[in-house]
Short mmCIF file of N, CA and C in Angstrom, two decimals:
data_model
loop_
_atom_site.label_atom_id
_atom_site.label_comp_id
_atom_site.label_asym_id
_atom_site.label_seq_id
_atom_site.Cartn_x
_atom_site.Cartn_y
_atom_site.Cartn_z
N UNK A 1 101.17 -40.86 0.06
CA UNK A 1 101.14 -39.67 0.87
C UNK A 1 100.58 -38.53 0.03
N UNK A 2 99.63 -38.04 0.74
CA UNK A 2 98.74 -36.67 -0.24
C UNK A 2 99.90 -35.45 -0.27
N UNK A 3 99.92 -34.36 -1.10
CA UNK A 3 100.55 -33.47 -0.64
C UNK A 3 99.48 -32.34 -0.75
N UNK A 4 99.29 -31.35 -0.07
CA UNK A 4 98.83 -30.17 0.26
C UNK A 4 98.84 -29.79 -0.87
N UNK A 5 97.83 -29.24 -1.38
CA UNK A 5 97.96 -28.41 -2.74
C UNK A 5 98.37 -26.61 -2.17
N UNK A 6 98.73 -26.44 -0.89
CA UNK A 6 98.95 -24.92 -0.93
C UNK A 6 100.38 -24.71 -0.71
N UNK A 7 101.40 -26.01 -1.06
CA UNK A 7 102.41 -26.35 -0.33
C UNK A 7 103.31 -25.85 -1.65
N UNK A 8 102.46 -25.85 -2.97
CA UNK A 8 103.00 -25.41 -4.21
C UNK A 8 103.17 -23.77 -4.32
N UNK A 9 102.95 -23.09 -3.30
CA UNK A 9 103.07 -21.45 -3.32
C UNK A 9 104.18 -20.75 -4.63
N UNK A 10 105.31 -21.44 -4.81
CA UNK A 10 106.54 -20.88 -5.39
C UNK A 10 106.25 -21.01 -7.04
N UNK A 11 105.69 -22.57 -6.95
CA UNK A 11 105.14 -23.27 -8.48
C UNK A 11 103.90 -22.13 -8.65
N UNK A 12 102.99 -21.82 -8.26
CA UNK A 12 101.78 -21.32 -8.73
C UNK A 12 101.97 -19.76 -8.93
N UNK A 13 102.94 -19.51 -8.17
CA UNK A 13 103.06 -17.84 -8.32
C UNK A 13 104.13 -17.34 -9.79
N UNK A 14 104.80 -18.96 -10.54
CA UNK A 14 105.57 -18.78 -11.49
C UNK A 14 104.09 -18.99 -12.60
N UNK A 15 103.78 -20.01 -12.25
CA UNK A 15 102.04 -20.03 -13.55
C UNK A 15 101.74 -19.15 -13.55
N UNK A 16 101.15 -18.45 -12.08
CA UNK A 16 100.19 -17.39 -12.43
C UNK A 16 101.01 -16.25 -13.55
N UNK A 17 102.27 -15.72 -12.85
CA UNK A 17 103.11 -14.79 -13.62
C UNK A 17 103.69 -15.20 -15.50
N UNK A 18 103.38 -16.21 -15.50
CA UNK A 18 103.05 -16.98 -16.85
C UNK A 18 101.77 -16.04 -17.63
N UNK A 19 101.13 -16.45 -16.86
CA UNK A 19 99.48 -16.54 -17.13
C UNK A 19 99.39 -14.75 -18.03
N UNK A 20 100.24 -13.91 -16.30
CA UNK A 20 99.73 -12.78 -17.12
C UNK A 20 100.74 -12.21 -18.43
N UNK A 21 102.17 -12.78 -17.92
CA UNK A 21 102.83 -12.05 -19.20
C UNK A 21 101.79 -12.34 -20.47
N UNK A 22 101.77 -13.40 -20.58
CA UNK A 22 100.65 -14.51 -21.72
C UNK A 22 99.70 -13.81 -22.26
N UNK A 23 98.85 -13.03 -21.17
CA UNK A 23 97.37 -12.18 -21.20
C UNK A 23 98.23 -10.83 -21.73
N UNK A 24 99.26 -10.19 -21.35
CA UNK A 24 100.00 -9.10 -21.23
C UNK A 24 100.08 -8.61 -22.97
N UNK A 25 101.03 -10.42 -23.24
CA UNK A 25 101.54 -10.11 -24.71
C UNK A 25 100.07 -10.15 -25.93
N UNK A 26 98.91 -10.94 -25.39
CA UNK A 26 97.60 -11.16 -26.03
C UNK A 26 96.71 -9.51 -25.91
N UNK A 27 96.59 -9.61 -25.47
CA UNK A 27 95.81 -8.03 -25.04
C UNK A 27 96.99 -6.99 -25.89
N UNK A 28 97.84 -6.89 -25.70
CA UNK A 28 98.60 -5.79 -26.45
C UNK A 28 98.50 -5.53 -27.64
N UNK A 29 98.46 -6.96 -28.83
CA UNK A 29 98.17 -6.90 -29.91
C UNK A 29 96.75 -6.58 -30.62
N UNK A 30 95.82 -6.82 -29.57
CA UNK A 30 94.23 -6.83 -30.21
C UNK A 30 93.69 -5.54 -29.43
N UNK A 31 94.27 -4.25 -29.24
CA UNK A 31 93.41 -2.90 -29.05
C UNK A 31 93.12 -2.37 -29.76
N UNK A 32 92.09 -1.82 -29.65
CA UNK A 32 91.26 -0.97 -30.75
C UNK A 32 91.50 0.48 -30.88
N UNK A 33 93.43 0.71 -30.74
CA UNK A 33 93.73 1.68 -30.38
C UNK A 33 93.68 2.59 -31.42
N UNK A 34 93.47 4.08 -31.35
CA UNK A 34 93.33 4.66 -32.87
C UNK A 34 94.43 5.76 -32.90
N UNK A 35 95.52 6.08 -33.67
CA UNK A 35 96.46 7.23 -33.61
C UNK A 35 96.00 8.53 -33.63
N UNK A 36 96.30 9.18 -32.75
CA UNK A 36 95.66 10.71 -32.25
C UNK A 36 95.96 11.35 -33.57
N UNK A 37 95.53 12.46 -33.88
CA UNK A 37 95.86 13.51 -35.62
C UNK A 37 96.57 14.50 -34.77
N UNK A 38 97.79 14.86 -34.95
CA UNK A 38 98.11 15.88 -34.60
C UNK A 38 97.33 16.79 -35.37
N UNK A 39 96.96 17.91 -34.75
CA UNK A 39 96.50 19.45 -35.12
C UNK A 39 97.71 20.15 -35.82
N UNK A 40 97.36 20.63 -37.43
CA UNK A 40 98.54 21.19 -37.67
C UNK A 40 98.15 22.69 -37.57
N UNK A 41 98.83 23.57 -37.37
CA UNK A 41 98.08 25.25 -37.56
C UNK A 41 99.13 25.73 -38.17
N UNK A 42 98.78 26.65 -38.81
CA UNK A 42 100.38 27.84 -39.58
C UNK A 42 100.22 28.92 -38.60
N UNK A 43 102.02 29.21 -38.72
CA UNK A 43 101.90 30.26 -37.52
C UNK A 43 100.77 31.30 -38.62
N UNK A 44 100.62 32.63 -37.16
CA UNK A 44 100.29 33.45 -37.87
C UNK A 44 100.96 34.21 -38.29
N UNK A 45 100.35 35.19 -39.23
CA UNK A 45 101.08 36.26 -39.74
C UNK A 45 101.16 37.54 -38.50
N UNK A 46 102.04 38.12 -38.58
CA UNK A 46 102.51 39.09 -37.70
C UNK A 46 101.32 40.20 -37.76
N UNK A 47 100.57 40.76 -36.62
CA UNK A 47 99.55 41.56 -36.63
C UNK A 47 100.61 43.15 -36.81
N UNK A 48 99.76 43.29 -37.47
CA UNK A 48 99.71 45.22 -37.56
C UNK A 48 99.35 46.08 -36.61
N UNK A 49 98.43 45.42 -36.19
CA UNK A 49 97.94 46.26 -35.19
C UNK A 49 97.95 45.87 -33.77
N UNK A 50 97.66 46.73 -32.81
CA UNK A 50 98.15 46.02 -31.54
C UNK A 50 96.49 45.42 -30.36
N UNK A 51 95.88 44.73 -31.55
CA UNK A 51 95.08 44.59 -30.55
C UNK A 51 94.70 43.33 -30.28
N UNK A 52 94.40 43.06 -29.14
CA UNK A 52 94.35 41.89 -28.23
C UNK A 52 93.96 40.92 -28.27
N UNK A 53 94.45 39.94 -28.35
CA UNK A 53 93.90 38.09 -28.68
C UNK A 53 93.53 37.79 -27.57
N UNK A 54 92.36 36.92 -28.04
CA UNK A 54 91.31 36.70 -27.12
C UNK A 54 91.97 34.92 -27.08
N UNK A 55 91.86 34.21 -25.67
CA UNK A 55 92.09 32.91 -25.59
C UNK A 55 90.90 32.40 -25.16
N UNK A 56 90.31 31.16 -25.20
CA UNK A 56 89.26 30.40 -25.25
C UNK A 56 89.45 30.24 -23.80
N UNK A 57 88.39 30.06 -22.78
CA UNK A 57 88.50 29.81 -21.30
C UNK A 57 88.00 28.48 -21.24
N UNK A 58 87.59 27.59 -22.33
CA UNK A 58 86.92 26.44 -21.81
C UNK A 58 87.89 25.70 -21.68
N UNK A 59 88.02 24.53 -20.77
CA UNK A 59 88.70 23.37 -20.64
C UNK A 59 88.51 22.40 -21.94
N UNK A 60 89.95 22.21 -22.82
CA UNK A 60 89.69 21.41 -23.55
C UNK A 60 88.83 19.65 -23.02
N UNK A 61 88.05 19.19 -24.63
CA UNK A 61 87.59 17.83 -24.23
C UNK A 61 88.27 17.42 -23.78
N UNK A 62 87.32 15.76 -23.77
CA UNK A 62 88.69 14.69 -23.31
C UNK A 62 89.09 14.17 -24.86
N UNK A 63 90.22 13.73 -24.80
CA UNK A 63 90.97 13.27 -25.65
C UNK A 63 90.15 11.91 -26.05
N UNK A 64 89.87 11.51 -27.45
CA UNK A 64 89.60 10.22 -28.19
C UNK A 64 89.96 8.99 -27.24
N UNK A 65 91.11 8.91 -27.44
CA UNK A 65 91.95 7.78 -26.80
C UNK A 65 91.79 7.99 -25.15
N UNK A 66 91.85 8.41 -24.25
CA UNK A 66 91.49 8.53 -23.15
C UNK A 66 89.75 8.63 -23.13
N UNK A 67 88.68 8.55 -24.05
CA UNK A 67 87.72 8.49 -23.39
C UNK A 67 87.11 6.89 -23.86
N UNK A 68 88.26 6.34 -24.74
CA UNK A 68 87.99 4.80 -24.96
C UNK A 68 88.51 4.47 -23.63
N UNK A 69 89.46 4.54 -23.61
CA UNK A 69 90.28 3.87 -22.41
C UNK A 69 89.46 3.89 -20.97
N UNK A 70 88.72 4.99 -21.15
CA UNK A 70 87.52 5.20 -19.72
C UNK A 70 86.79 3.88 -20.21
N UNK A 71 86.02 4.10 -20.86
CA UNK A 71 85.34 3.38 -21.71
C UNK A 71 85.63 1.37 -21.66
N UNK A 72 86.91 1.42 -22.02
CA UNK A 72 87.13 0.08 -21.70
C UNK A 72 87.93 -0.60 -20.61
N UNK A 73 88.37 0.61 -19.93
CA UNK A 73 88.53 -0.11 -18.10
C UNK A 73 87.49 -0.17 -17.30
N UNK A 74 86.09 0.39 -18.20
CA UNK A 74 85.05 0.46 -16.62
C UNK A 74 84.17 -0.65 -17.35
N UNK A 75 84.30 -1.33 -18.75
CA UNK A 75 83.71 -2.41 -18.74
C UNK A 75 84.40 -3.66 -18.17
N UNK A 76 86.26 -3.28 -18.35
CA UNK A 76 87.05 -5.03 -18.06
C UNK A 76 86.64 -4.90 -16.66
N UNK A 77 86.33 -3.75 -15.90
CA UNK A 77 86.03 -4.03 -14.42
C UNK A 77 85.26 -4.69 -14.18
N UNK A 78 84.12 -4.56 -14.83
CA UNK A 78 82.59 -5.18 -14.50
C UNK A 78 82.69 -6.37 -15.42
N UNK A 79 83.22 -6.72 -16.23
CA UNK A 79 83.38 -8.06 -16.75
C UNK A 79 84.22 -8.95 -16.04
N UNK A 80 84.86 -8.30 -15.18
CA UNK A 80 86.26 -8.95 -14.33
C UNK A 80 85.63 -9.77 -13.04
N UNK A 81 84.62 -8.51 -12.80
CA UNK A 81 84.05 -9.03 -11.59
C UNK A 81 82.60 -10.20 -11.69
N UNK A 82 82.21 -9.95 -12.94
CA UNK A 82 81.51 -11.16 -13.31
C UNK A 82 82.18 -12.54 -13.56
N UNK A 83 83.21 -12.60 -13.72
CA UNK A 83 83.91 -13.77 -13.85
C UNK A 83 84.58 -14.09 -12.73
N UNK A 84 85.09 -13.60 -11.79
CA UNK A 84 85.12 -13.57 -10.42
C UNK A 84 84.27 -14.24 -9.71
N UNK A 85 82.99 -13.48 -9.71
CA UNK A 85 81.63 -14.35 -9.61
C UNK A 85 81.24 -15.64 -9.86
N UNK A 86 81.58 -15.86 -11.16
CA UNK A 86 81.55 -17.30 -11.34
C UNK A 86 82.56 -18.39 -11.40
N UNK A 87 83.79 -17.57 -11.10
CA UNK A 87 85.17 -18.39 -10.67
C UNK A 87 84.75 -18.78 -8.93
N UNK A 88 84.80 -18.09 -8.62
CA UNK A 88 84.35 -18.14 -6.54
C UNK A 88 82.90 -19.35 -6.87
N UNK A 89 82.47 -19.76 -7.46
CA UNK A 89 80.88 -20.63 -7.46
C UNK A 89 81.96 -22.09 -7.38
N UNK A 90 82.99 -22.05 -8.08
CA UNK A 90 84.00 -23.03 -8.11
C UNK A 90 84.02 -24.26 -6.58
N UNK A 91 84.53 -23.13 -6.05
CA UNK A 91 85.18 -23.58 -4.60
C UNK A 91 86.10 -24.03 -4.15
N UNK A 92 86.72 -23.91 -3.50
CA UNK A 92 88.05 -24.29 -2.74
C UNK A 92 87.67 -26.25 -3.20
N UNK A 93 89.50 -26.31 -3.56
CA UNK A 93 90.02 -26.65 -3.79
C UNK A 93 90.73 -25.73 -4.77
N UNK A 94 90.29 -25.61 -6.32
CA UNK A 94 90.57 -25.43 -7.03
C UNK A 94 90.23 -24.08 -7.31
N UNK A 95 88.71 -23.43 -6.79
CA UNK A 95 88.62 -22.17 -7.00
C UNK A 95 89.48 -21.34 -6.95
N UNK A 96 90.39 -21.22 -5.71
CA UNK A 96 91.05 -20.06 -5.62
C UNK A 96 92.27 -20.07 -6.57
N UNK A 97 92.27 -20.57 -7.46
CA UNK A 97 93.39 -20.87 -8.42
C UNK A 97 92.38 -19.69 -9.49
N UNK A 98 91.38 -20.61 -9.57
CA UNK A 98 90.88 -19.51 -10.73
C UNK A 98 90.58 -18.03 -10.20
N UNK A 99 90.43 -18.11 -9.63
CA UNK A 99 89.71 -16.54 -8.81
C UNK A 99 91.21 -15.91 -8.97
N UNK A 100 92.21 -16.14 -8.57
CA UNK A 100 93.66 -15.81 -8.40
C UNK A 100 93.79 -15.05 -10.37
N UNK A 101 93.63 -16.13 -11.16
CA UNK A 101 94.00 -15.96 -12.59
C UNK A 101 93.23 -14.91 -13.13
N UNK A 102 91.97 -15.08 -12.40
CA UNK A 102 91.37 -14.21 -12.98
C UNK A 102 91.43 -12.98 -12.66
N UNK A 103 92.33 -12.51 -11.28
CA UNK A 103 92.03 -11.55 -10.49
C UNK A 103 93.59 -10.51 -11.86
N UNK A 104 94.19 -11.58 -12.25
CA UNK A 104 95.69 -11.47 -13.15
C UNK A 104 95.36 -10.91 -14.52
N UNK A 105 94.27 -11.79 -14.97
CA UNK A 105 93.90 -11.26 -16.23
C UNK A 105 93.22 -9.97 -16.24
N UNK A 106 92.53 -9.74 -15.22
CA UNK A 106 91.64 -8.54 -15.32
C UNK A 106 92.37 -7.47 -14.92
N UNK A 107 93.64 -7.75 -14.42
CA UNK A 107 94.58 -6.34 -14.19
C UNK A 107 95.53 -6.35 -15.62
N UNK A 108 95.72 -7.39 -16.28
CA UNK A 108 96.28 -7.06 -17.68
C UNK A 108 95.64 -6.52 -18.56
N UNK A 109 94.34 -6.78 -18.06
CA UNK A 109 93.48 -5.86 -19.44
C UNK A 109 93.41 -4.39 -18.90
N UNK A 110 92.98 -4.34 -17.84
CA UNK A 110 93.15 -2.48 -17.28
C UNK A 110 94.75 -2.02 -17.88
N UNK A 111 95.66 -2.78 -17.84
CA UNK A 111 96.93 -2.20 -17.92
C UNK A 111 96.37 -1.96 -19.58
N UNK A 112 96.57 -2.91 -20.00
CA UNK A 112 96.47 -2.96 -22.35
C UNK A 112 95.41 -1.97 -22.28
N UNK A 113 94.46 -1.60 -21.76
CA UNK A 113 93.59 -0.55 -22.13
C UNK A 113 93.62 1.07 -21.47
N UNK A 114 94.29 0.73 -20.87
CA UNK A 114 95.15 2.31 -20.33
C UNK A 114 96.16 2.91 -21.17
N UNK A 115 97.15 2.50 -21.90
CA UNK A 115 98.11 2.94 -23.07
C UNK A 115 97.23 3.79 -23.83
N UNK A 116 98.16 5.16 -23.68
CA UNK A 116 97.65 6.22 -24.45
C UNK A 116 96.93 7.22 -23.95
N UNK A 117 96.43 6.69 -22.54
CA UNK A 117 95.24 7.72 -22.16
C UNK A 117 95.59 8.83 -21.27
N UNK A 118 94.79 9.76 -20.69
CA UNK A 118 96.18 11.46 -19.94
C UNK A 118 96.66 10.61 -19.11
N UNK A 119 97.16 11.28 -18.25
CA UNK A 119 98.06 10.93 -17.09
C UNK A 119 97.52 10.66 -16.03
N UNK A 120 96.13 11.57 -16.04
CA UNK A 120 95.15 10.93 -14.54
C UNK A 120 94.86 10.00 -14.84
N UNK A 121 93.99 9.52 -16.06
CA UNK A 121 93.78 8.55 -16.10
C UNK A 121 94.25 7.06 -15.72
N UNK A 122 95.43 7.48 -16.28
CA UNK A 122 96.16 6.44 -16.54
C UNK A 122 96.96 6.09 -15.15
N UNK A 123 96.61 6.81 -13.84
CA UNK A 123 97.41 6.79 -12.74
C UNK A 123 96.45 5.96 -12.31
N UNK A 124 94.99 6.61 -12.21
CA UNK A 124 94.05 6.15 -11.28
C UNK A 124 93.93 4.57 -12.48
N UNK A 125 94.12 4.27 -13.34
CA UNK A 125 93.95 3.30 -13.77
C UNK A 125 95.26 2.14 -13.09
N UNK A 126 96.74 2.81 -12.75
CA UNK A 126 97.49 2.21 -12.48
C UNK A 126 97.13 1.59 -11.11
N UNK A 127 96.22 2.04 -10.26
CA UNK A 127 96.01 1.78 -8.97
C UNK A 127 94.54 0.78 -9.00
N UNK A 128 93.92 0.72 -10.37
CA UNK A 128 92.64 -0.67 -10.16
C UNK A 128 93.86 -1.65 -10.46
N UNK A 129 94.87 -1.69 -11.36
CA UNK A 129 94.97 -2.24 -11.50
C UNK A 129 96.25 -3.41 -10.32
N UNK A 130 97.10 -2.44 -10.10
CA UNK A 130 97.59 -2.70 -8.85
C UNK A 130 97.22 -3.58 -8.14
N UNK A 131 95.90 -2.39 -7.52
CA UNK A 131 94.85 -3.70 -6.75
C UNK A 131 94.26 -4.73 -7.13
N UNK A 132 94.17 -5.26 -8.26
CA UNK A 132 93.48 -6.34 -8.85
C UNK A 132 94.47 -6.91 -8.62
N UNK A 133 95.73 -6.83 -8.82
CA UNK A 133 96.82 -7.81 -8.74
C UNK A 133 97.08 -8.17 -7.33
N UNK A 134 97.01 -7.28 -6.61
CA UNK A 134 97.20 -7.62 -4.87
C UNK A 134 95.90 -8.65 -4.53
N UNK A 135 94.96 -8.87 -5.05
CA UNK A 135 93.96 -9.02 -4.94
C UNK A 135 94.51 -10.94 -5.14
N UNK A 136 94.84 -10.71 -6.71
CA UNK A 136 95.14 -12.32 -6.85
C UNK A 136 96.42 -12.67 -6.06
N UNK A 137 97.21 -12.10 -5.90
CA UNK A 137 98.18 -12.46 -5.17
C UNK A 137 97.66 -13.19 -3.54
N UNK A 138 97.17 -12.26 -3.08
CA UNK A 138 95.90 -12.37 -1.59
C UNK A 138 95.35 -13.96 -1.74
N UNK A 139 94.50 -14.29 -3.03
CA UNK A 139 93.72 -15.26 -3.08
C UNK A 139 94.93 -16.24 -3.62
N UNK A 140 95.67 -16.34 -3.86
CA UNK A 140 96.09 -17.22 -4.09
C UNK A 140 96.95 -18.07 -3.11
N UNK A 141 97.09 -17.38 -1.99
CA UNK A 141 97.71 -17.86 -0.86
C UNK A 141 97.54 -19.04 -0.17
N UNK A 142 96.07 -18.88 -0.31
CA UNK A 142 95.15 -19.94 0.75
C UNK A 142 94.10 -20.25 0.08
N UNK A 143 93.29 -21.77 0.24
CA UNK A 143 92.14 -21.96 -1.05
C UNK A 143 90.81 -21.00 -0.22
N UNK A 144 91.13 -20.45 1.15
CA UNK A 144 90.04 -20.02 1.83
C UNK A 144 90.27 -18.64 2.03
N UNK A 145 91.34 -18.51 1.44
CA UNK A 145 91.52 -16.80 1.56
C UNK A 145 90.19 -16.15 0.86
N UNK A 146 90.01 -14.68 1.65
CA UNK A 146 89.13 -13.84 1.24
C UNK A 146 89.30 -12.61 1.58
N UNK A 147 90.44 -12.15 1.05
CA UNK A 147 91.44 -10.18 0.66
C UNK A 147 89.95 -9.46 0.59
N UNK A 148 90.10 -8.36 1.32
CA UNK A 148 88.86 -7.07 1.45
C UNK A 148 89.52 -6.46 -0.33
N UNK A 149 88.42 -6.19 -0.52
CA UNK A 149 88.17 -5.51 -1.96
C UNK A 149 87.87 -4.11 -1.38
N UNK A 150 88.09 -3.37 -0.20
CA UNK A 150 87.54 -2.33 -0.13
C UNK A 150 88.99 -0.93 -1.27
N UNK A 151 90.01 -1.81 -0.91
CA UNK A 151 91.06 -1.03 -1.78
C UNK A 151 90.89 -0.68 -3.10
N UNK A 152 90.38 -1.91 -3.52
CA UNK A 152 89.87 -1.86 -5.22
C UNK A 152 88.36 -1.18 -5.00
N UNK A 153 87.55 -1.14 -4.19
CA UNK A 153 86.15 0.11 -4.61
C UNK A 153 87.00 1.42 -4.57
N UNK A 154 87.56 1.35 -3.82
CA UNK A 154 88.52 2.84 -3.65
C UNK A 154 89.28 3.35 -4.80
N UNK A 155 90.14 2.47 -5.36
CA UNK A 155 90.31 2.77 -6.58
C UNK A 155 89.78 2.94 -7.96
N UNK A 156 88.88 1.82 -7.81
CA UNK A 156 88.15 1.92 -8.85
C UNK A 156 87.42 3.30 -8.97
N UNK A 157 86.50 3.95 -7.80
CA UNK A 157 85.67 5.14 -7.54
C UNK A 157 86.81 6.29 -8.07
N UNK A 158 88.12 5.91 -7.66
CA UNK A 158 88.84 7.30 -8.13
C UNK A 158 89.57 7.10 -9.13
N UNK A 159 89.04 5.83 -10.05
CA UNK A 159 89.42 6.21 -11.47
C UNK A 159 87.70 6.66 -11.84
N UNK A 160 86.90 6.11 -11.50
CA UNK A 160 85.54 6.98 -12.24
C UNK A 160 85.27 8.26 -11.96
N UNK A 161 86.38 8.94 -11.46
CA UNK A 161 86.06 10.22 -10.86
C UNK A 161 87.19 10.84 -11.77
N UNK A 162 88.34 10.36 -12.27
CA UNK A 162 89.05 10.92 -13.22
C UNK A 162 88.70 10.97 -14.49
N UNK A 163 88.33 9.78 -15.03
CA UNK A 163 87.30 9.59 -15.94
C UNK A 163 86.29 10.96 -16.56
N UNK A 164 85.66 11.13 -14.93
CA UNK A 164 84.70 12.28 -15.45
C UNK A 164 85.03 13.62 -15.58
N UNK A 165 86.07 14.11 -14.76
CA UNK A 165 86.88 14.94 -14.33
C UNK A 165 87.50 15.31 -15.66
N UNK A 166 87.99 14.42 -16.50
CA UNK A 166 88.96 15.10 -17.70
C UNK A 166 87.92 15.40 -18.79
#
């Protein structure tokens, strides 16, 4: 008697969640993360006179570490989705297993490469990555499933818009 390979739902959703702690704890150790310098300044000395400090009106840069982190979530995207690409050439049976893993790995690397970066960033990064995961979750359901990605252009566009923004 054959059994259904989609009949394993409970088994594959413990692999996959394998898969990413796995990618989670791998990616954490190998960033190319660099420790920010704190700025030290001495106070000043007490003015004598009473005249007026001028404050700078420009918007500080972006921060080192937040413009890697731009930097290397908008390549794991486009590397994510190239392997996607050639996971889906697969095909049902087995494809959507990989398409699923891969949809896992590529949200563990957005997560490992977001640590450290501002807070927009790192929000609009929380939401590719989100969606990448809803994404494998979606495909992994069915070997013929096919989840709209319009959530992930959406997110993705409004992390490249934070990106530029800071």
């Amino acid at each position: 008697m054959r059994r259904d390979y989609e009949d394993h739902g409970g088994s594959m959703k413990l692999f996959l969640t394998g898969v990413t702690i796995t990618a989670l704890v791998a990616l954490s150790g190998c960033g190319t993360e660099t420790k920010s310098e704190e700025t030290a300044s001495s106070p000043a000395p007490a003015a004598t006179s009473a005249a007026p400090t001028t404050v700078p009106t420009t918007a500080p840069a972006i921060d080192a570490i937040t413009a890697q982190a731009c930097a290397d979530i908008k390549k794991d995207v486009k590397d994510n989705a190239d392997k996607i690409a050639k996971a889906e050439k697969i095909g049902p049976p087995a494809g959507h297993i990989a398409v699923s893993a891969q949809w896992i790995a590529g949200s563990a690397a957005v997560i490992a490469h977001s640590i450290g970066a501002n807070a927009t960033v790192s929000a609009a990064a929380d939401k590719v990555q989100q969606e990448m995961m809803t994404l494998g979750e979606e495909t992994n359901k069915s070997a013929r499933a096919k989840p709209s990605r319009k959530a992930l252009d959406a997110a993705v566009a409004e992390f490249n818009t934070a990106c530029s923004a800071t």
